[in-house]
GROMACS .gro file of C-alpha atoms in nm:
model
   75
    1UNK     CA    1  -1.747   5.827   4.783
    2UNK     CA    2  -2.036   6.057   4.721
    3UNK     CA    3  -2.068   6.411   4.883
    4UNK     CA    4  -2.401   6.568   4.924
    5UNK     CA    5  -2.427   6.930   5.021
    6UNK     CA    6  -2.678   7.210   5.058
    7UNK     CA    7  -2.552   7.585   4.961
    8UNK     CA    8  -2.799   7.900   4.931
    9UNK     CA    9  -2.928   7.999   4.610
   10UNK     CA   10  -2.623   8.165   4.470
   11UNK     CA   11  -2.319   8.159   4.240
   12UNK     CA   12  -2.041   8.262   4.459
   13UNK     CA   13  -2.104   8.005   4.733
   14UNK     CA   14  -2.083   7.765   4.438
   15UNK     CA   15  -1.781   7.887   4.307
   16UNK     CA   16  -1.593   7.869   4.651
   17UNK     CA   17  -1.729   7.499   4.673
   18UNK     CA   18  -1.601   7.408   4.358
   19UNK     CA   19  -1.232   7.628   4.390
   20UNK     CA   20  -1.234   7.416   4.709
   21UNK     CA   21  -1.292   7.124   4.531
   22UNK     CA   22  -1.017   7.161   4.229
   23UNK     CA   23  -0.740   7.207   4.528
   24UNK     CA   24  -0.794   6.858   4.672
   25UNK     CA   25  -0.615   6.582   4.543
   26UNK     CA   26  -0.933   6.409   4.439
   27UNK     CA   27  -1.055   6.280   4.130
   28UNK     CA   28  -1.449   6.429   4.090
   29UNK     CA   29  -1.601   6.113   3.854
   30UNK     CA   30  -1.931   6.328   3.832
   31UNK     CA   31  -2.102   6.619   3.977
   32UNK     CA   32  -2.473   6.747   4.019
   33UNK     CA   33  -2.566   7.096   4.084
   34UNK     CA   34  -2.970   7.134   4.126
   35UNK     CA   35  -3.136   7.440   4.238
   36UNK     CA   36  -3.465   7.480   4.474
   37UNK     CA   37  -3.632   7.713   4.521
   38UNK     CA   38  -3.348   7.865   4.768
   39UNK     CA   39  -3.106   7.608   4.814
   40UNK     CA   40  -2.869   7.461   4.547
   41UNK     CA   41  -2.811   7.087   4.647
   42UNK     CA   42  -2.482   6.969   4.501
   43UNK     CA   43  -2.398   6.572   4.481
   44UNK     CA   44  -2.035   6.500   4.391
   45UNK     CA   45  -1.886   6.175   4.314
   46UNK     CA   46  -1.523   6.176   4.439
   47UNK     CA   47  -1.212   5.899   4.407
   48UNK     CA   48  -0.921   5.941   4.635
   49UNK     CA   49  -0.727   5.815   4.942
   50UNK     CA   50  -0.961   5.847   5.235
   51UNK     CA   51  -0.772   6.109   5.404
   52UNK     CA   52  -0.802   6.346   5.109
   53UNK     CA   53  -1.133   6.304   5.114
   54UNK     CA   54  -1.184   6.384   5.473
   55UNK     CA   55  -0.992   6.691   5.431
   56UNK     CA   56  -1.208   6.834   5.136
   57UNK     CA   57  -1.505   6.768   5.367
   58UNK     CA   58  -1.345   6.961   5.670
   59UNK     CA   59  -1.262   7.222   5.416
   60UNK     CA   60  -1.617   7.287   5.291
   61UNK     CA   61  -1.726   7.236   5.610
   62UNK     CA   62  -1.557   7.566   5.745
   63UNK     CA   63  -1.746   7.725   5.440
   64UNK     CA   64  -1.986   7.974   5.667
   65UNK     CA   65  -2.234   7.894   5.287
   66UNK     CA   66  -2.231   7.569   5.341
   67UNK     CA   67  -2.559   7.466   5.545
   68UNK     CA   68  -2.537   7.127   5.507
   69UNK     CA   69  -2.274   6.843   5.406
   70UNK     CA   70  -2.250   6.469   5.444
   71UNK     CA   71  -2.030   6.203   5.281
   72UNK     CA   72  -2.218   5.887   5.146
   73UNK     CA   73  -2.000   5.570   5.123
   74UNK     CA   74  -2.049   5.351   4.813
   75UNK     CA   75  -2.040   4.934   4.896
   0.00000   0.00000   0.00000
């Protein structure tokens, strides 16, 4: 599965996401940090049980940073 979210411009937003990240039992097969002009947009390409997943998602959600999320399902 592929998560896509937007952060502000900053490196301690992006170090919560990714402290987040390391405590889920997830495998990350790739991720993409690019910055805008204020935004960093972050793609991640995760491998786990479906439940893990969804919990990483609810976890960044909570993340008052985090402006936008949303999970992309591979076929």
């Amino acid at each position: 599965m592929r998560i896509s979210i937007t952060i502000p411009k900053s490196l301690d937003p992006l170090g919560r996401v990714i402290a987040i990240t390391r405590r889920a039992k997830v495998n990350v097969t790739s991720m993409h940090v690019v910055a805008d002009t204020h935004v960093y947009k972050i793609d991640m390409e995760v491998v786990g049980p479906s439940d893990e997943v969804n919990w990483l998602v609810a976890k960044l959600d909570k993340l008052p940073e985090v402006l936008h999320i949303e999970i992309i399902l591979n076929h």
